[in-house]
CSV table of C-alpha atoms in Angstrom, one decimal:
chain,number,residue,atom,x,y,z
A,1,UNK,CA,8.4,-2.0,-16.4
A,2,UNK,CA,9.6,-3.9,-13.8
A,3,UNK,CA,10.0,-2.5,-10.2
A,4,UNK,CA,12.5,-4.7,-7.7
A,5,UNK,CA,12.1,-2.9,-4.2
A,6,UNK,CA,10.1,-3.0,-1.5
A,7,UNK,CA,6.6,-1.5,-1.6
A,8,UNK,CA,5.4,1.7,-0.3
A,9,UNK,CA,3.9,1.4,3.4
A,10,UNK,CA,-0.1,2.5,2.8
A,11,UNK,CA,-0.6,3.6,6.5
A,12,UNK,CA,3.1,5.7,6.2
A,13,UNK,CA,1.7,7.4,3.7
A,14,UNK,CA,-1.9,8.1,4.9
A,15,UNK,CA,-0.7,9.5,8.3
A,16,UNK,CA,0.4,13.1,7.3
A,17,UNK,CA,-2.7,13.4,5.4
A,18,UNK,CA,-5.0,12.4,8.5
A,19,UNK,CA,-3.2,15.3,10.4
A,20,UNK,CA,-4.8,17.2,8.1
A,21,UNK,CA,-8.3,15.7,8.4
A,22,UNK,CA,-8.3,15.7,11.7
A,23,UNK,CA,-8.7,19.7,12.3
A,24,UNK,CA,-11.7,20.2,11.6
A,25,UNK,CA,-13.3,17.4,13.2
A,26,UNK,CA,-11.5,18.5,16.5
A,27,UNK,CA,-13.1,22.6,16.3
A,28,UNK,CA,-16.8,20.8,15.7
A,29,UNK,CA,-16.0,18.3,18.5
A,30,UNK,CA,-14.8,21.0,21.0
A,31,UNK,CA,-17.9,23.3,20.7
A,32,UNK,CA,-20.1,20.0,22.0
A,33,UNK,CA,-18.0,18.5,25.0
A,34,UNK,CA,-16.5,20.0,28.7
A,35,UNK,CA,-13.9,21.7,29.7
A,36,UNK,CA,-11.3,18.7,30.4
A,37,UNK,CA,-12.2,16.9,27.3
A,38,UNK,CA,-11.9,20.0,25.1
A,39,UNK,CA,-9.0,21.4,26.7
A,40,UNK,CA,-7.7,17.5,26.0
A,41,UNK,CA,-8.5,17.5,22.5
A,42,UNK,CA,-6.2,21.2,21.8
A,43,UNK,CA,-3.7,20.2,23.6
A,44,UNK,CA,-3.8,16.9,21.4
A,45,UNK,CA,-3.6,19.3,18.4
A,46,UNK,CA,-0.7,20.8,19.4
A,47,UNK,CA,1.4,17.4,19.9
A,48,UNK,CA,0.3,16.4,16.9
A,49,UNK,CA,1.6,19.5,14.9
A,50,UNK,CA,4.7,19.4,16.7
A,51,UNK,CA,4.9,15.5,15.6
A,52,UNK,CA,4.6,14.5,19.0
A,53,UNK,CA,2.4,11.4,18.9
A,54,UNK,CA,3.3,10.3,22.7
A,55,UNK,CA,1.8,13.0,23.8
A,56,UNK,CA,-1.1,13.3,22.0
A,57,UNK,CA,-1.8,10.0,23.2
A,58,UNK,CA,-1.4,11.3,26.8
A,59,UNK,CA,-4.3,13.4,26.2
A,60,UNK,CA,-6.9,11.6,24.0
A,61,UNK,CA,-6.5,8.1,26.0
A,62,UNK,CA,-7.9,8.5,28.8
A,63,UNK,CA,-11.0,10.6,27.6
A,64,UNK,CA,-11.5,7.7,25.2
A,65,UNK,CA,-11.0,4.8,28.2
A,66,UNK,CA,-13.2,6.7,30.2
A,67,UNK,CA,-16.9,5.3,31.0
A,68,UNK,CA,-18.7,8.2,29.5
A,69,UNK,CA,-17.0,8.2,26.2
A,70,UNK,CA,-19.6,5.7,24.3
A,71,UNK,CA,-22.4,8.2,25.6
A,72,UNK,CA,-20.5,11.3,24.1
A,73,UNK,CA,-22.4,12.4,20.8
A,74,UNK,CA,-20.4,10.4,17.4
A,75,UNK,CA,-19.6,13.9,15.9
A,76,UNK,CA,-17.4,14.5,19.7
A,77,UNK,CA,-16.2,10.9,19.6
A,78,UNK,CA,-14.7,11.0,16.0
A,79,UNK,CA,-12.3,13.1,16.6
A,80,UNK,CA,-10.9,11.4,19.5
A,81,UNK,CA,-10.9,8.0,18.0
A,82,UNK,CA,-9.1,9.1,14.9
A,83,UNK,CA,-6.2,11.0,17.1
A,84,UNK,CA,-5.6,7.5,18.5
A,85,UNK,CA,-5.7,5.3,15.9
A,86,UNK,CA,-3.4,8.1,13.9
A,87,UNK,CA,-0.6,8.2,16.6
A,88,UNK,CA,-1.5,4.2,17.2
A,89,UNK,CA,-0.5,3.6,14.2
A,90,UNK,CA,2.2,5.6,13.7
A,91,UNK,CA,4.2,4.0,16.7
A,92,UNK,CA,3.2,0.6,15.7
A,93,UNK,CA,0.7,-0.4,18.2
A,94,UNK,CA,-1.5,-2.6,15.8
A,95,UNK,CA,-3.8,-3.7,17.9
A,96,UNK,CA,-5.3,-0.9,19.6
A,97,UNK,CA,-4.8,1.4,16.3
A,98,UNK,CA,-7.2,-1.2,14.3
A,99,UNK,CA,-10.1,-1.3,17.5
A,100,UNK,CA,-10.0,2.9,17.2
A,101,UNK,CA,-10.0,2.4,13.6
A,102,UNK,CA,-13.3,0.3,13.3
A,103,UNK,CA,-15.1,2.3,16.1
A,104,UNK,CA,-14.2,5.6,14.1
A,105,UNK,CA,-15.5,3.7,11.0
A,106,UNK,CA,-18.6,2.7,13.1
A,107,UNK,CA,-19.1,6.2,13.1
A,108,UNK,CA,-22.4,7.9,11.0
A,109,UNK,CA,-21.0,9.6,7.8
A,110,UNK,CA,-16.8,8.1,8.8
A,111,UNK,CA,-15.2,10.2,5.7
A,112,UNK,CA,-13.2,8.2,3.6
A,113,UNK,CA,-10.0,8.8,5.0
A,114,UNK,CA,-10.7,7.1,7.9
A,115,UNK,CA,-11.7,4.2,6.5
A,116,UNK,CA,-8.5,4.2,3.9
A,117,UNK,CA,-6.5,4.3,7.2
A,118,UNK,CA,-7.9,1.2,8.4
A,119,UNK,CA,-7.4,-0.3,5.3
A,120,UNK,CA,-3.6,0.8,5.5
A,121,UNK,CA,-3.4,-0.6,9.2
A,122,UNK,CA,-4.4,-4.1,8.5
A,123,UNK,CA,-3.1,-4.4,5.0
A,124,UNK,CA,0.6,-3.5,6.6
A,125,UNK,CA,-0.5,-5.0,9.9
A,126,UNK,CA,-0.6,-8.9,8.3
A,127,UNK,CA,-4.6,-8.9,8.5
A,128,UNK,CA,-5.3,-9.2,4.7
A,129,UNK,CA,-8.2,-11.4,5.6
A,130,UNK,CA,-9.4,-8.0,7.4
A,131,UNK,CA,-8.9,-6.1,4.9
A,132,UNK,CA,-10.4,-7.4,2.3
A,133,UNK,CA,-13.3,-7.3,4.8
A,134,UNK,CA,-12.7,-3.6,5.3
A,135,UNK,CA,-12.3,-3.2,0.9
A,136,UNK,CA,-16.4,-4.2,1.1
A,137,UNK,CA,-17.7,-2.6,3.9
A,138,UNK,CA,-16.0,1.1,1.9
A,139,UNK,CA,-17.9,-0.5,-1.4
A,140,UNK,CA,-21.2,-0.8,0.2
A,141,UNK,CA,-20.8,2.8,2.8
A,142,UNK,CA,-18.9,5.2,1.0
A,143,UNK,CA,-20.4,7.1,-1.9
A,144,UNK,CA,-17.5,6.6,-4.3
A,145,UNK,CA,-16.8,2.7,-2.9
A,146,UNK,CA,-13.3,2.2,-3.0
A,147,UNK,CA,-12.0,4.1,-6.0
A,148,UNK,CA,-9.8,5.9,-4.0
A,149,UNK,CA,-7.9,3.5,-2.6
A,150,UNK,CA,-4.2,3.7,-4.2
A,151,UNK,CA,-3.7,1.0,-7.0
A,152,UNK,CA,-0.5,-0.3,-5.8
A,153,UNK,CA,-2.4,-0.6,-2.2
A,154,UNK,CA,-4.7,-3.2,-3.8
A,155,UNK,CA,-2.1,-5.3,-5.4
A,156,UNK,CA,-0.3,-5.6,-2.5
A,157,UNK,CA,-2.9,-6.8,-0.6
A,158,UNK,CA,-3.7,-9.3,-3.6
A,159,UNK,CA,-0.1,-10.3,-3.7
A,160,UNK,CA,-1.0,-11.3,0.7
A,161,UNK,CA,-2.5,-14.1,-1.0
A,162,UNK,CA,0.4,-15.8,-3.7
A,163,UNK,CA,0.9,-18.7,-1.2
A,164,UNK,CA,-2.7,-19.1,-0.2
A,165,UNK,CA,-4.8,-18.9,-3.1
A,166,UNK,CA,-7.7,-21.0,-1.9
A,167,UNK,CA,-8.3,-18.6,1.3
A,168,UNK,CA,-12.3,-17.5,0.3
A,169,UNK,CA,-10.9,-13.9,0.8
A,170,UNK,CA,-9.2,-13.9,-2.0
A,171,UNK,CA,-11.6,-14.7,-3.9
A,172,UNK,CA,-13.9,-12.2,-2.5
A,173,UNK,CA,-10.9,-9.4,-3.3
A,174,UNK,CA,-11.1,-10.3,-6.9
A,175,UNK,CA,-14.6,-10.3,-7.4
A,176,UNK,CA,-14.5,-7.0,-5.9
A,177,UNK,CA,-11.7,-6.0,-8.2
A,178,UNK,CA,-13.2,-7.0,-11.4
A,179,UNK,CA,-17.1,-6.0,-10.5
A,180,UNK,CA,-18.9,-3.3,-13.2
A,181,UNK,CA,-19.3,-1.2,-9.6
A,182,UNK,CA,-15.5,-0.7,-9.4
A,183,UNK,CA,-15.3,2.2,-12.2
A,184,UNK,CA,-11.6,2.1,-11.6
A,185,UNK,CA,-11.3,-1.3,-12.6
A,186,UNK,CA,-12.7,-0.8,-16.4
A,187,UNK,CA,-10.9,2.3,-16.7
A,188,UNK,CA,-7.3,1.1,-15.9
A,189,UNK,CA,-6.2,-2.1,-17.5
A,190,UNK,CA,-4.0,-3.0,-14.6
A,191,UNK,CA,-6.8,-4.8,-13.2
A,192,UNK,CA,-7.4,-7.1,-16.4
A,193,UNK,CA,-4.3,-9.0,-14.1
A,194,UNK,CA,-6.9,-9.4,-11.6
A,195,UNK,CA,-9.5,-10.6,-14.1
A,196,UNK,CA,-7.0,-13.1,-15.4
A,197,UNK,CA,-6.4,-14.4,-12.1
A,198,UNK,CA,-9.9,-14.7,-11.5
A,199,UNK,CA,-10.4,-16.6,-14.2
A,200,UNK,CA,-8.0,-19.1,-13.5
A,201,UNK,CA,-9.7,-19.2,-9.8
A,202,UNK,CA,-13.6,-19.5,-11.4
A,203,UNK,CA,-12.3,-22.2,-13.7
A,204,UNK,CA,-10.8,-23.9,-11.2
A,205,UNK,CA,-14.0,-24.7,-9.4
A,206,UNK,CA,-15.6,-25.7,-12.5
A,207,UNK,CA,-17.1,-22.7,-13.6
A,208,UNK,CA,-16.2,-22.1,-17.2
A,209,UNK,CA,-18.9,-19.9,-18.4
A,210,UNK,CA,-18.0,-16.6,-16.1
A,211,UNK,CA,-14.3,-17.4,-16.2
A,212,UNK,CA,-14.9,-17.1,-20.2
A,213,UNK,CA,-16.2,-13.6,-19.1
A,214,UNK,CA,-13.4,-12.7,-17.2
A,215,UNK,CA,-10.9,-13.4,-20.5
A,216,UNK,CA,-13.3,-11.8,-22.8
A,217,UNK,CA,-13.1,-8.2,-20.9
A,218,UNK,CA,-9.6,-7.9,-20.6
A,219,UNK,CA,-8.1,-5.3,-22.6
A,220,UNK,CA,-4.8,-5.6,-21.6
A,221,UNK,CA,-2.2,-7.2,-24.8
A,222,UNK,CA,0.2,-7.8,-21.8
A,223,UNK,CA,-2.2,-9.8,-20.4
A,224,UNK,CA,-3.2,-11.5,-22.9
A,225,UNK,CA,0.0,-12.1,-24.0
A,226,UNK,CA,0.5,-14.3,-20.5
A,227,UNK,CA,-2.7,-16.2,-21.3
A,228,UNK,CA,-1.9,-17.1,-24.9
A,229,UNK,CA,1.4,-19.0,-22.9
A,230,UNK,CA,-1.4,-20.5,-20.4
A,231,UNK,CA,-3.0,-24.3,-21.1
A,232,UNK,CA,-6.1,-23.1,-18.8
A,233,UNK,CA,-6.9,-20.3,-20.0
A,234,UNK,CA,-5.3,-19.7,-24.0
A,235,UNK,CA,-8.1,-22.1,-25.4
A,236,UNK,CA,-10.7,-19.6,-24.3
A,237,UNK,CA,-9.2,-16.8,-26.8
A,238,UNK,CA,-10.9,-16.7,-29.9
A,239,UNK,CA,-9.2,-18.6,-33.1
A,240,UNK,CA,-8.3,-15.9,-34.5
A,241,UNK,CA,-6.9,-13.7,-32.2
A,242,UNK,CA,-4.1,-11.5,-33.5
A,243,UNK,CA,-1.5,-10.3,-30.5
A,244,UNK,CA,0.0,-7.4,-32.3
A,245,UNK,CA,-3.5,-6.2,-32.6
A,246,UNK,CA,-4.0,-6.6,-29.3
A,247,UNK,CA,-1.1,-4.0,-28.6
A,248,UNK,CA,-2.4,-1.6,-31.1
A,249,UNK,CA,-5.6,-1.2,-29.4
A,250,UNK,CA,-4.3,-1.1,-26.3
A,251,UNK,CA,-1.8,2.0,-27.7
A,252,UNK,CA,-4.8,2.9,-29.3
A,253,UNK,CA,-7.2,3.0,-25.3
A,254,UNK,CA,-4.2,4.2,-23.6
A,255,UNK,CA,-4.2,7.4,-25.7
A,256,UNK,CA,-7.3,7.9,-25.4
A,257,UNK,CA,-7.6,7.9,-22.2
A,258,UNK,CA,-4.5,10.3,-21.7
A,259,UNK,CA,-6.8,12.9,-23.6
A,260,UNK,CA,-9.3,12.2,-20.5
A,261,UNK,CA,-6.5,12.2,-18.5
A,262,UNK,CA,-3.8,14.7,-18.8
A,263,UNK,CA,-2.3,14.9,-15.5
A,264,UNK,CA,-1.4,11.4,-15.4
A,265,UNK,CA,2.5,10.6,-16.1
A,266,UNK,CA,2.1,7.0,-16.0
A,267,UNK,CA,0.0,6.7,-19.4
A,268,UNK,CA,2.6,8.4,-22.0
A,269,UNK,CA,4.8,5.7,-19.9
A,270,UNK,CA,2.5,3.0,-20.7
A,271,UNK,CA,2.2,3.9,-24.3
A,272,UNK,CA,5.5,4.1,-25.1
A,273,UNK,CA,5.9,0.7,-23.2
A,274,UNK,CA,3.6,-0.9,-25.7
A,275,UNK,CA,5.5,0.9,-28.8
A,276,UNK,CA,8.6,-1.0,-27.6
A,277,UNK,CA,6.7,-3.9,-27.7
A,278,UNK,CA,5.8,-3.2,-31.2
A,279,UNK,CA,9.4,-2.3,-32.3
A,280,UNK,CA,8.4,0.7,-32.8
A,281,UNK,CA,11.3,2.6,-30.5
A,282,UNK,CA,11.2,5.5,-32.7
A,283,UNK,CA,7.6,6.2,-31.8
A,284,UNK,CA,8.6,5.4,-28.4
A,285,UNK,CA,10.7,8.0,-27.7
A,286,UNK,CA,8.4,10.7,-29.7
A,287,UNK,CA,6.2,9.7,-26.9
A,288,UNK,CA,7.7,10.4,-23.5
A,289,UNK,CA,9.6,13.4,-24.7
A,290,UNK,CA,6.1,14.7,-25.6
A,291,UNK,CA,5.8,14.1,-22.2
A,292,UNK,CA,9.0,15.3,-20.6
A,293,UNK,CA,8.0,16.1,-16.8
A,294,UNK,CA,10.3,19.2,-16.8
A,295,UNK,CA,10.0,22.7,-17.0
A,296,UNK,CA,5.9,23.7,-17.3
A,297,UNK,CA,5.2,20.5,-17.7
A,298,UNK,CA,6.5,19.3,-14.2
A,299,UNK,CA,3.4,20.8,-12.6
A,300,UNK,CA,1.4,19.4,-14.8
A,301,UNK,CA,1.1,15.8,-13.9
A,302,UNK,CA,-0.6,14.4,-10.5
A,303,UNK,CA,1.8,11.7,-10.1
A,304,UNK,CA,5.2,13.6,-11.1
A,305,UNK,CA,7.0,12.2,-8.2
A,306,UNK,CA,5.9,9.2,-8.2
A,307,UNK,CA,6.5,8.5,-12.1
A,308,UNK,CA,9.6,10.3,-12.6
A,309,UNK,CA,12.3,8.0,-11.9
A,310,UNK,CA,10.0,5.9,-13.9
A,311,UNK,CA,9.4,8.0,-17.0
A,312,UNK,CA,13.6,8.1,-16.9
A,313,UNK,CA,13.3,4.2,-16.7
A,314,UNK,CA,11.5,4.3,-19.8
A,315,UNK,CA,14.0,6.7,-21.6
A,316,UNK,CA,16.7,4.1,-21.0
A,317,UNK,CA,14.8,1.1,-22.2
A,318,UNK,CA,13.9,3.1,-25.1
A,319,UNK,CA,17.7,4.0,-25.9
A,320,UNK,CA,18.7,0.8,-25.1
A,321,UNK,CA,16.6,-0.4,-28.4
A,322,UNK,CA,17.5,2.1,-30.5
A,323,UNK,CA,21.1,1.0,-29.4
A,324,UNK,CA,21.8,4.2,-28.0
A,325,UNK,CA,24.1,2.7,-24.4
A,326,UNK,CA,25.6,5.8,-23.5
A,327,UNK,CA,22.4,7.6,-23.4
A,328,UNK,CA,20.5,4.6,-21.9
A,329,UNK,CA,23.3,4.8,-19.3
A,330,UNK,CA,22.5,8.3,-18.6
A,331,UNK,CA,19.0,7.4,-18.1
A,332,UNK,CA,19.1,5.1,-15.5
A,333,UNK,CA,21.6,7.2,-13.6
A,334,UNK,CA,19.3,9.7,-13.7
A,335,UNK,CA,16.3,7.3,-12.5
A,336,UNK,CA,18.4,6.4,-9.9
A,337,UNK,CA,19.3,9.7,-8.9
A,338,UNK,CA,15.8,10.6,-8.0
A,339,UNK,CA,15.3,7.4,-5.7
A,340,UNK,CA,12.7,5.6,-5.4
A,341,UNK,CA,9.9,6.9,-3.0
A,342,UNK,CA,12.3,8.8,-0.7
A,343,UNK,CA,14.8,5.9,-1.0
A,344,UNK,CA,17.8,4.7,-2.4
A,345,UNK,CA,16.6,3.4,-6.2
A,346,UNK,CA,17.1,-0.5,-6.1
A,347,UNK,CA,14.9,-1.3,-9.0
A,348,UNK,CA,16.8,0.9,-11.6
A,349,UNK,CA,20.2,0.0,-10.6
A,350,UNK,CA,19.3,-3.3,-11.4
A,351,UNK,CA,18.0,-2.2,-14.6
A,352,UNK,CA,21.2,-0.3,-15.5
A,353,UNK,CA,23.7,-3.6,-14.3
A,354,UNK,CA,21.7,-5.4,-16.9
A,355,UNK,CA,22.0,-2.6,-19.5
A,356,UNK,CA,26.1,-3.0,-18.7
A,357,UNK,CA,26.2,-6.6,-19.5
A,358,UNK,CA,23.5,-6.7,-22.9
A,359,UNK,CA,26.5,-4.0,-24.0
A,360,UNK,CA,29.0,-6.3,-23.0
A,361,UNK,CA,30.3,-4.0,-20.2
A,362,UNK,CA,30.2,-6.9,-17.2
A,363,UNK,CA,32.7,-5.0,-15.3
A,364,UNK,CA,30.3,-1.7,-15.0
A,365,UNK,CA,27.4,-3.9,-14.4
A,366,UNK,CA,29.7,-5.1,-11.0
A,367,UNK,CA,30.5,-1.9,-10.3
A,368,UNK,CA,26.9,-0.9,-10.6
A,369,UNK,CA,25.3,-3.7,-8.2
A,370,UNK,CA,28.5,-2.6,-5.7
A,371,UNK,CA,26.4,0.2,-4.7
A,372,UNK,CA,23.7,-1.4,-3.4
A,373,UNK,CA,25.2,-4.8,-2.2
A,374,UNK,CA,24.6,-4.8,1.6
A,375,UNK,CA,21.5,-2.9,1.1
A,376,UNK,CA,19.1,-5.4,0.2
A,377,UNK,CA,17.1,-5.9,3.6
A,378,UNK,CA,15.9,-2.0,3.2
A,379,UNK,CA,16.0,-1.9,-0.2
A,380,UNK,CA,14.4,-5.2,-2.4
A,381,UNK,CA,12.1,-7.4,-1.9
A,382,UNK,CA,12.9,-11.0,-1.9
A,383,UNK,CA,12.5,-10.9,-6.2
A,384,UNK,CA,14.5,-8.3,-5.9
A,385,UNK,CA,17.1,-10.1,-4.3
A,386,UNK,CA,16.6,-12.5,-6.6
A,387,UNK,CA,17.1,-10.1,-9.6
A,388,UNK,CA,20.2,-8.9,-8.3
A,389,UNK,CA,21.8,-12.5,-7.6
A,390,UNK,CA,21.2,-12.9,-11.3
A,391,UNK,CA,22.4,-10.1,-12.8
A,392,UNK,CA,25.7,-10.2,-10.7
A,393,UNK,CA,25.9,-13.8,-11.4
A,394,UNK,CA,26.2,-13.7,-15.3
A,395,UNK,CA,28.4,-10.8,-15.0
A,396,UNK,CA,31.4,-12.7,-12.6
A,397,UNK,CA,30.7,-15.5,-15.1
A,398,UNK,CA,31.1,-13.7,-18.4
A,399,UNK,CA,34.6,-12.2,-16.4
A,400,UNK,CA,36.0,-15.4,-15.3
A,401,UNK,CA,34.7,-14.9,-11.7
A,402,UNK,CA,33.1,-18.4,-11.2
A,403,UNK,CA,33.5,-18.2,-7.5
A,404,UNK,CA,31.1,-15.4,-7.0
A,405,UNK,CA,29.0,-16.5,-10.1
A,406,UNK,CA,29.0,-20.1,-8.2
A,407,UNK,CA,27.7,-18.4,-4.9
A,408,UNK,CA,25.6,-16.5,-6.2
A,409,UNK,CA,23.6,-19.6,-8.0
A,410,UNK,CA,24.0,-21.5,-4.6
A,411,UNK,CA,21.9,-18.4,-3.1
A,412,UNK,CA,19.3,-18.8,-6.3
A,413,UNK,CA,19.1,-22.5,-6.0
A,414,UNK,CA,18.3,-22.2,-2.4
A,415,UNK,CA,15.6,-19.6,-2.7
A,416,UNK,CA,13.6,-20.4,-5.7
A,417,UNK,CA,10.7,-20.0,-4.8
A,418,UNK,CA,11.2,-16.1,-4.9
A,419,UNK,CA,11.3,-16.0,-8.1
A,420,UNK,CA,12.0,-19.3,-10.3
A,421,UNK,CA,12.7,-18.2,-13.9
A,422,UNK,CA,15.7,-16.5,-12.5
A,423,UNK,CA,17.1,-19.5,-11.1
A,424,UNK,CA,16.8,-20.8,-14.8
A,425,UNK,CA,18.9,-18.1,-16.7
A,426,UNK,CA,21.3,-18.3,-14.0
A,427,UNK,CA,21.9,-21.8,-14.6
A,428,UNK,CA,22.1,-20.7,-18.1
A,429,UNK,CA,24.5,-17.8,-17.6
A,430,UNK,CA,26.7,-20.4,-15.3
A,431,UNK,CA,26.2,-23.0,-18.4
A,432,UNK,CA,24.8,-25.8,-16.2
A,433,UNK,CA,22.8,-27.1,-19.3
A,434,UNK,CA,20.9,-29.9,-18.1
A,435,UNK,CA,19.9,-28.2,-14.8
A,436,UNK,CA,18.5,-25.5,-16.2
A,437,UNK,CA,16.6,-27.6,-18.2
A,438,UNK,CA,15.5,-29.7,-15.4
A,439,UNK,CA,14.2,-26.4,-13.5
A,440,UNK,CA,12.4,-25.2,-16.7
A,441,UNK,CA,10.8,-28.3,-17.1
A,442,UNK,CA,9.7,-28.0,-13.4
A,443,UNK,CA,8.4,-24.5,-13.8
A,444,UNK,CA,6.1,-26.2,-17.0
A,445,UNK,CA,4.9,-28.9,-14.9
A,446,UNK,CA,3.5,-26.6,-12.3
A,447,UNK,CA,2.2,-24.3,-14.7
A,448,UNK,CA,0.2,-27.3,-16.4
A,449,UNK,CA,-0.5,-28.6,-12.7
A,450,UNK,CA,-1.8,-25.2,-12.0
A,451,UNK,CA,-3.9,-24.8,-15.0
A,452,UNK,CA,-5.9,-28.4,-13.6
A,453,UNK,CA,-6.3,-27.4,-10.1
């Protein structure tokens, strides 16, 4: 699947959960401390109930700025500290949120929140380096390491380091990632990406042996569907390796894990991903209306909310292979009904202006991209720009609207770096021939230049 906006902010969404965290920590610490501090510390409470982080602050700061705080037992400082970095946080006062953060972390027994919040501060704050940091310290302190750090939380922090692959902490993030003490990491084959990127990183510095390890424990067909198109990495696949087997067993791990797993939206999703990969629609479909999160079975899953729109995604890419448009129309208008974590859905609008044009409805698919055209700087992220650019693009051009196709290819041209393949099918869609040659050419070289370094 393929999701065009803007990530999700991790310390946004850890802060209403800290609120909750944060009670009982506050009734221990008030039965240990005097009169002003306690009296401090409710009155905190009660700003921070009535989302009132200004004056919470007005309470908390100076206790913690006070001489005798470091002498206060850590049990009576905890609380304090995590007021601050909470309310810190939330009004975007980076630094002083991240020095509470590590002295609440510096705390005997910090709970795991805590810790997740500092992750959340510096991986939002621009301090991947940091956090990476923070990603070992939780491995080594907390009892269940860092399985409960949020998936998408660690990709974005691995995605910090796209420009600056050589920076030792990224290196450090994967090997984290991939080691056997990172149950998560076996058990979801999302992180076979990280494996395969780790690979190309140990092979890089010239050691084949354990980047051969790497390929041989992914389990992922998709990925190993990118490395049989990589000159670094394909030669390490055995001779005989057989792609469509690849998919079946991953169909094959995926359902077995959603036995393990009921609750979880996102693996009848994945399944019926891989079916489509298979051609096998049909079974596709079975699948996620198995699944339907609707009814009884909208309480069932963990992540309802935040599969839906993408369990409706699926439905549409599932019509649209059966050949079904009007009902993979109604698909992605539902999708983007439901937005996209409390936001306007970027990702599926796209999804549905490409959908248009495949059906030869261009003028639908400008309609479609109308809605969101103005939007982008809350919306998408630069690919997603990107995306949007292209699909508008072909669409002007397949109406006889070469101005707007033209400018939007100008745009693409400009920014390729954000996303290079779609600079290539727009050169395609505009029929400049040669120059999309030229640009795929390019993108082969620095694969192949890649693959050396």
């Amino acid at each position: 699947m393929t999701k065009f906006g803007r990530g999700a902010s991790a310390r946004a969404a850890l802060l209403a959960g800290l609120a909750l965290a944060l009670a009982p920590q506050a009734a221990l610490a008030r039965k240990d401390i005097g009169q002003t501090a306690a009296t401090a510390l409710t009155q905190a409470q009660r700003y921070m109930e009535a989302e009132n982080c200004e004056g919470a602050l007005g309470q908390v700061s100076p206790i913690v700025a006070s001489k005798d705080f470091p002498a206060l037992e850590e049990p009576v400082r905890f609380p304090f500290l995590l007021i601050s970095t909470l309310c810190e946080a939330r009004t975007n006062r980076i630094e002083p949120a991240l020095v509470h953060a590590r002295a609440a972390t510096a705390i005997t027994g910090a709970p795991e929140i805590a810790w997740t919040l500092r992750f959340g501060i510096e991986l939002d704050g621009g301090k991947p380096e940091d956090a990476v940091a923070t990603l070992e310290a939780m491995q080594q302190r907390l009892p269940e390491g860092i399985d409960g750090v949020d998936t998408e939380w660690l990709f974005a922090l691995s995605r910090k380091f796209l420009e600056d692959k050589d920076n030792p902490a990224y290196r450090r993030l994967l090997a984290l990632l991939t080691a056997p003490e990172f149950a998560r990491g076996k058990e979801d084959m999302a992180f076979d990406w990280m494996r395969r990127s780790y690979a190309r990183l140990l092979l890089s510095s010239g050691d084949r042996p354990a980047a051969a390890a790497q390929i041989a424990a992914i389990r992922s067909a998709d990925a190993l569907r990118e490395i049989t198109l990589d000159p670094a990495l394909r030669d390490m696949l055995p001779a005989s390796f057989d792609l469509r087997a690849a998919y079946e067993r991953q169909i094959a791990a995926l359902e077995s894990r959603s036995v393990t797993r009921p609750g979880l939206l996102e693996l009848p999703i994945a399944i019926a991903a891989s079916r489509r990969t298979l051609g096998q629609a049909e079974k596709a479909l079975a699948t996620l209306e198995a699944a339907r999160p609707e009814g009884v079975l909208s309480k069932q899953f963990s992540d309802h909310d935040k599969q839906l729109n993408w369990w409706w995604d699926g439905m549409a890419r599932t019509y649209e292979q059966l050949g079904r448009y009007d009902e993979a129309a109604a698909a992605y208008r539902k999708a983007i009904e439901g937005g996209e974590r409390g936001a306007g859905n970027f990702s599926q609008t796209i999804n549905l202006a490409y959908l248009h044009s495949r059906f030869g409805h261009d003028d639908a698919a400008l309609a479609t991209l109308a809605t969101v055209e103005g939007k982008t700087d809350s919306m998408a992220s630069p690919y997603g720009v990107m995306e949007l650019r292209l699909a508008r693009g072909c669409a002007a051009q397949a109406l006889g609207k070469t101005d707007l196709a033209q400018a939007d290819l100008a745009y693409a041209e400009a920014h390729a770096a954000d996303h290079p393949e779609a600079v290539t099918d727009l050169q395609i869609c505009t029929g400049r021939i040669d120059a999309a040659a030229a640009s795929m050419i390019a993108r082969l070289d620095d694969r192949i230049a890649g693959s050396t370094r």
